Amino acid sequence: NKNIFGGSIMGRIGLVAFTSFLLIGFWGPRVVQRTTDWTFHHLLFERTRQTCPKSAKNLLQLSKLYSGKNRLMVQRDLPRALELVEESRRADPEFCRVHYQFAYIYLQREEPSKMEPELADALWCPTTGAQAGSLWQRYWQLVLSGQVAPENAGQPPPSREEAIQRQEKLIETSQRKHMRMQNRRQRSPAGGQQESAAKRNEL
């Protein structure tokens, strides 16, 4: 039998079947691999890291996974999480979203002296400001109630006045740092472009 385009119908069916077989053989393993990557988020981010090793956002996402924010996907590994968020900061020193992740890791490691300034800095980041503010309030309630153990063994917990003074000093220091960064962007010849890029990074 001939169709209107010439050639036998059975021959064309065979050609379509053969082409389909080749496409399935070529793309099948790649589709399975990509599906596996999406199922296991850390594999996807690890593969992205191979192609974009300086992506601050990707490094931050990997750090979040290893810090235990998605325990179904990867076992918690705080040293690894800390290493990755440090890489993210080196890749983009003005990427403000890393502050909250540093605070989250240091909180789990029970290192309040490192956690507190990072959490204060996270308050100024548009992306993390709300959750940082919530954690800030909860954390200082625990401090004031004596439920946060001092890092140095045998050291007494701070008094209410000392804790309030510490909060005020942290906020003041963080605010000055934030203002210096804003002024630096405005004075830069490409200040407008840098500020726009910084805002995109905060999303």
Short mmCIF file of N, CA, C and O in Angstrom, two decimals, residues 112-176:
data_model
loop_
_atom_site.label_atom_id
_atom_site.label_comp_id
_atom_site.label_asym_id
_atom_site.label_seq_id
_atom_site.Cartn_x
_atom_site.Cartn_y
_atom_site.Cartn_z
N PRO A 112 26.77 30.34 70.70
CA PRO A 112 26.01 31.61 70.64
C PRO A 112 26.86 32.83 70.30
O PRO A 112 26.36 33.77 69.68
N SER A 113 28.13 32.84 70.69
CA SER A 113 28.95 34.02 70.41
C SER A 113 29.16 34.20 68.91
O SER A 113 29.38 35.33 68.43
N LYS A 114 29.10 33.12 68.13
CA LYS A 114 29.20 33.20 66.67
C LYS A 114 27.82 33.38 66.04
O LYS A 114 27.68 34.01 65.00
N MET A 115 26.81 32.79 66.69
CA MET A 115 25.48 32.84 66.14
C MET A 115 24.86 34.22 66.23
O MET A 115 24.22 34.71 65.28
N GLU A 116 25.04 34.90 67.36
CA GLU A 116 24.34 36.17 67.61
C GLU A 116 24.64 37.25 66.57
O GLU A 116 23.70 37.87 66.05
N PRO A 117 25.90 37.53 66.22
CA PRO A 117 26.14 38.57 65.21
C PRO A 117 25.61 38.20 63.82
O PRO A 117 25.15 39.08 63.08
N GLU A 118 25.65 36.91 63.48
CA GLU A 118 25.11 36.50 62.18
C GLU A 118 23.60 36.68 62.15
O GLU A 118 23.03 37.13 61.14
N LEU A 119 22.94 36.36 63.25
CA LEU A 119 21.49 36.52 63.31
C LEU A 119 21.12 38.00 63.26
O LEU A 119 20.13 38.38 62.63
N ALA A 120 21.91 38.83 63.92
CA ALA A 120 21.67 40.28 63.86
C ALA A 120 21.81 40.79 62.43
O ALA A 120 21.00 41.62 61.96
N ASP A 121 22.82 40.31 61.70
CA ASP A 121 22.99 40.71 60.30
C ASP A 121 21.84 40.20 59.43
O ASP A 121 21.44 40.87 58.47
N ALA A 122 21.31 39.03 59.76
CA ALA A 122 20.20 38.46 58.98
C ALA A 122 18.94 39.30 59.08
O ALA A 122 18.07 39.24 58.21
N LEU A 123 18.83 40.08 60.16
CA LEU A 123 17.65 40.93 60.33
C LEU A 123 17.53 41.97 59.22
O LEU A 123 16.43 42.44 58.90
N TRP A 124 18.68 42.37 58.62
CA TRP A 124 18.68 43.43 57.61
C TRP A 124 18.51 42.89 56.20
O TRP A 124 18.42 43.68 55.25
N CYS A 125 18.46 41.59 56.05
CA CYS A 125 18.32 40.99 54.72
C CYS A 125 16.84 40.86 54.38
O CYS A 125 16.08 40.25 55.14
N PRO A 126 16.38 41.43 53.26
CA PRO A 126 14.95 41.38 52.93
C PRO A 126 14.39 39.96 52.85
O PRO A 126 13.24 39.73 53.20
N THR A 127 15.21 39.01 52.41
CA THR A 127 14.72 37.64 52.24
C THR A 127 14.58 36.91 53.57
O THR A 127 13.67 36.09 53.73
N THR A 128 15.47 37.17 54.51
CA THR A 128 15.48 36.40 55.76
C THR A 128 15.06 37.23 56.96
O THR A 128 15.02 36.70 58.08
N GLY A 129 14.76 38.51 56.77
CA GLY A 129 14.48 39.39 57.89
C GLY A 129 13.36 38.91 58.79
O GLY A 129 13.47 38.96 60.03
N ALA A 130 12.26 38.42 58.19
CA ALA A 130 11.10 38.01 58.99
C ALA A 130 11.41 36.80 59.86
O ALA A 130 11.14 36.80 61.06
N GLN A 131 11.99 35.77 59.26
CA GLN A 131 12.29 34.57 60.05
C GLN A 131 13.42 34.83 61.04
O GLN A 131 13.44 34.26 62.13
N ALA A 132 14.35 35.70 60.66
CA ALA A 132 15.42 36.06 61.59
C ALA A 132 14.85 36.81 62.79
O ALA A 132 15.27 36.59 63.93
N GLY A 133 13.89 37.69 62.54
CA GLY A 133 13.26 38.42 63.64
C GLY A 133 12.53 37.50 64.60
O GLY A 133 12.59 37.68 65.82
N SER A 134 11.86 36.50 64.04
CA SER A 134 11.14 35.53 64.88
C SER A 134 12.12 34.73 65.73
O SER A 134 11.91 34.53 66.94
N LEU A 135 13.22 34.25 65.09
CA LEU A 135 14.22 33.48 65.84
C LEU A 135 14.92 34.37 66.88
O LEU A 135 15.23 33.91 67.99
N TRP A 136 15.16 35.62 66.52
CA TRP A 136 15.81 36.57 67.44
C TRP A 136 15.00 36.69 68.72
O TRP A 136 15.54 36.62 69.83
N GLN A 137 13.69 36.86 68.59
CA GLN A 137 12.84 37.01 69.77
C GLN A 137 12.83 35.73 70.61
O GLN A 137 12.95 35.80 71.84
N ARG A 138 12.69 34.59 69.94
CA ARG A 138 12.66 33.32 70.69
C ARG A 138 13.99 33.06 71.40
O ARG A 138 14.02 32.61 72.55
N TYR A 139 15.09 33.34 70.70
CA TYR A 139 16.41 33.09 71.27
C TYR A 139 16.63 33.92 72.52
O TYR A 139 17.07 33.41 73.56
N TRP A 140 16.33 35.21 72.45
CA TRP A 140 16.60 36.08 73.61
C TRP A 140 15.63 35.81 74.76
O TRP A 140 15.98 36.04 75.93
N GLN A 141 14.48 35.29 74.48
CA GLN A 141 13.60 34.84 75.56
C GLN A 141 14.24 33.68 76.32
O GLN A 141 14.17 33.62 77.56
N LEU A 142 14.88 32.78 75.57
CA LEU A 142 15.58 31.66 76.20
C LEU A 142 16.79 32.14 77.00
O LEU A 142 17.08 31.64 78.09
N VAL A 143 17.50 33.12 76.44
CA VAL A 143 18.66 33.67 77.14
C VAL A 143 18.22 34.30 78.47
O VAL A 143 18.82 34.06 79.53
N LEU A 144 17.18 35.11 78.40
CA LEU A 144 16.72 35.82 79.60
C LEU A 144 16.16 34.86 80.65
O LEU A 144 16.19 35.16 81.84
N SER A 145 15.67 33.71 80.21
CA SER A 145 15.15 32.73 81.16
C SER A 145 16.22 31.76 81.64
O SER A 145 15.93 30.82 82.40
N GLY A 146 17.47 31.97 81.18
CA GLY A 146 18.58 31.12 81.62
C GLY A 146 18.63 29.76 80.96
O GLY A 146 19.32 28.86 81.44
N GLN A 147 17.93 29.58 79.82
CA GLN A 147 17.89 28.28 79.16
C GLN A 147 18.97 28.11 78.10
O GLN A 147 19.08 27.04 77.50
N VAL A 148 19.74 29.16 77.84
CA VAL A 148 20.86 29.05 76.90
C VAL A 148 22.13 28.94 77.71
O VAL A 148 22.52 29.88 78.42
N ALA A 149 22.78 27.80 77.61
CA ALA A 149 23.99 27.56 78.40
C ALA A 149 25.15 28.40 77.87
O ALA A 149 25.35 28.48 76.65
N PRO A 150 25.93 29.03 78.75
CA PRO A 150 27.12 29.77 78.30
C PRO A 150 28.12 28.83 77.64
O PRO A 150 28.18 27.64 77.96
N GLU A 151 28.88 29.37 76.69
CA GLU A 151 29.87 28.54 75.99
C GLU A 151 30.98 28.09 76.92
O GLU A 151 31.49 26.98 76.81
N ASN A 152 31.39 28.95 77.84
CA ASN A 152 32.46 28.60 78.77
C ASN A 152 31.86 27.92 80.00
O ASN A 152 30.99 28.47 80.68
N ALA A 153 32.32 26.72 80.26
CA ALA A 153 31.79 25.96 81.40
C ALA A 153 32.04 26.73 82.70
O ALA A 153 33.11 27.29 82.92
N GLY A 154 31.05 26.76 83.54
CA GLY A 154 31.18 27.43 84.82
C GLY A 154 30.84 28.91 84.78
O GLY A 154 30.75 29.55 85.83
N GLN A 155 30.66 29.45 83.57
CA GLN A 155 30.31 30.86 83.47
C GLN A 155 28.83 31.05 83.78
O GLN A 155 27.98 30.34 83.22
N PRO A 156 28.46 31.98 84.64
CA PRO A 156 27.04 32.18 84.97
C PRO A 156 26.29 32.79 83.79
O PRO A 156 26.88 33.50 82.97
N PRO A 157 25.00 32.51 83.67
CA PRO A 157 24.22 33.12 82.59
C PRO A 157 24.15 34.64 82.78
O PRO A 157 24.27 35.14 83.91
N PRO A 158 23.98 35.39 81.70
CA PRO A 158 23.95 36.86 81.83
C PRO A 158 22.70 37.32 82.57
O PRO A 158 21.65 36.67 82.52
N SER A 159 22.82 38.44 83.24
CA SER A 159 21.65 39.03 83.86
C SER A 159 20.77 39.64 82.77
O SER A 159 21.18 39.78 81.62
N ARG A 160 19.56 40.03 83.16
CA ARG A 160 18.64 40.63 82.20
C ARG A 160 19.24 41.91 81.60
O ARG A 160 19.16 42.13 80.39
N GLU A 161 19.86 42.71 82.45
CA GLU A 161 20.46 43.96 81.97
C GLU A 161 21.61 43.67 80.99
O GLU A 161 21.75 44.33 79.95
N GLU A 162 22.44 42.68 81.31
CA GLU A 162 23.55 42.32 80.43
C GLU A 162 23.04 41.80 79.09
O GLU A 162 23.61 42.12 78.04
N ALA A 163 21.99 40.99 79.14
CA ALA A 163 21.44 40.45 77.89
C ALA A 163 20.86 41.56 77.02
O ALA A 163 21.05 41.57 75.79
N ILE A 164 20.16 42.50 77.61
CA ILE A 164 19.58 43.61 76.86
C ILE A 164 20.68 44.48 76.26
O ILE A 164 20.60 44.90 75.08
N GLN A 165 21.72 44.74 77.03
CA GLN A 165 22.85 45.52 76.51
C GLN A 165 23.52 44.81 75.34
O GLN A 165 23.93 45.45 74.36
N ARG A 166 23.62 43.48 75.44
CA ARG A 166 24.24 42.70 74.37
C ARG A 166 23.39 42.79 73.10
O ARG A 166 23.94 42.93 72.00
N GLN A 167 22.09 42.69 73.25
CA GLN A 167 21.20 42.82 72.11
C GLN A 167 21.38 44.17 71.43
O GLN A 167 21.51 44.26 70.20
N GLU A 168 21.38 45.22 72.23
CA GLU A 168 21.49 46.58 71.68
C GLU A 168 22.81 46.78 70.95
O GLU A 168 22.85 47.39 69.88
N LYS A 169 23.88 46.24 71.52
CA LYS A 169 25.19 46.37 70.89
C LYS A 169 25.24 45.61 69.57
O LYS A 169 25.80 46.10 68.58
N LEU A 170 24.66 44.42 69.55
CA LEU A 170 24.64 43.62 68.32
C LEU A 170 23.86 44.34 67.22
O LEU A 170 24.31 44.40 66.07
N ILE A 171 22.70 44.88 67.57
CA ILE A 171 21.87 45.59 66.59
C ILE A 171 22.59 46.82 66.08
O ILE A 171 22.61 47.11 64.87
N GLU A 172 23.23 47.56 66.99
CA GLU A 172 23.94 48.78 66.59
C GLU A 172 25.10 48.45 65.66
O GLU A 172 25.30 49.12 64.63
N THR A 173 25.88 47.44 66.01
CA THR A 173 27.01 47.04 65.16
C THR A 173 26.54 46.58 63.80
O THR A 173 27.12 46.96 62.76
N SER A 174 25.49 45.77 63.78
CA SER A 174 24.97 45.27 62.51
C SER A 174 24.41 46.40 61.66
O SER A 174 24.59 46.42 60.43
N GLN A 175 23.74 47.36 62.28
CA GLN A 175 23.18 48.49 61.54
C GLN A 175 24.29 49.32 60.90
O GLN A 175 24.18 49.75 59.74
N ARG A 176 25.37 49.56 61.64
CA ARG A 176 26.49 50.33 61.07
C ARG A 176 27.09 49.59 59.88
O ARG A 176 27.43 50.20 58.86
#
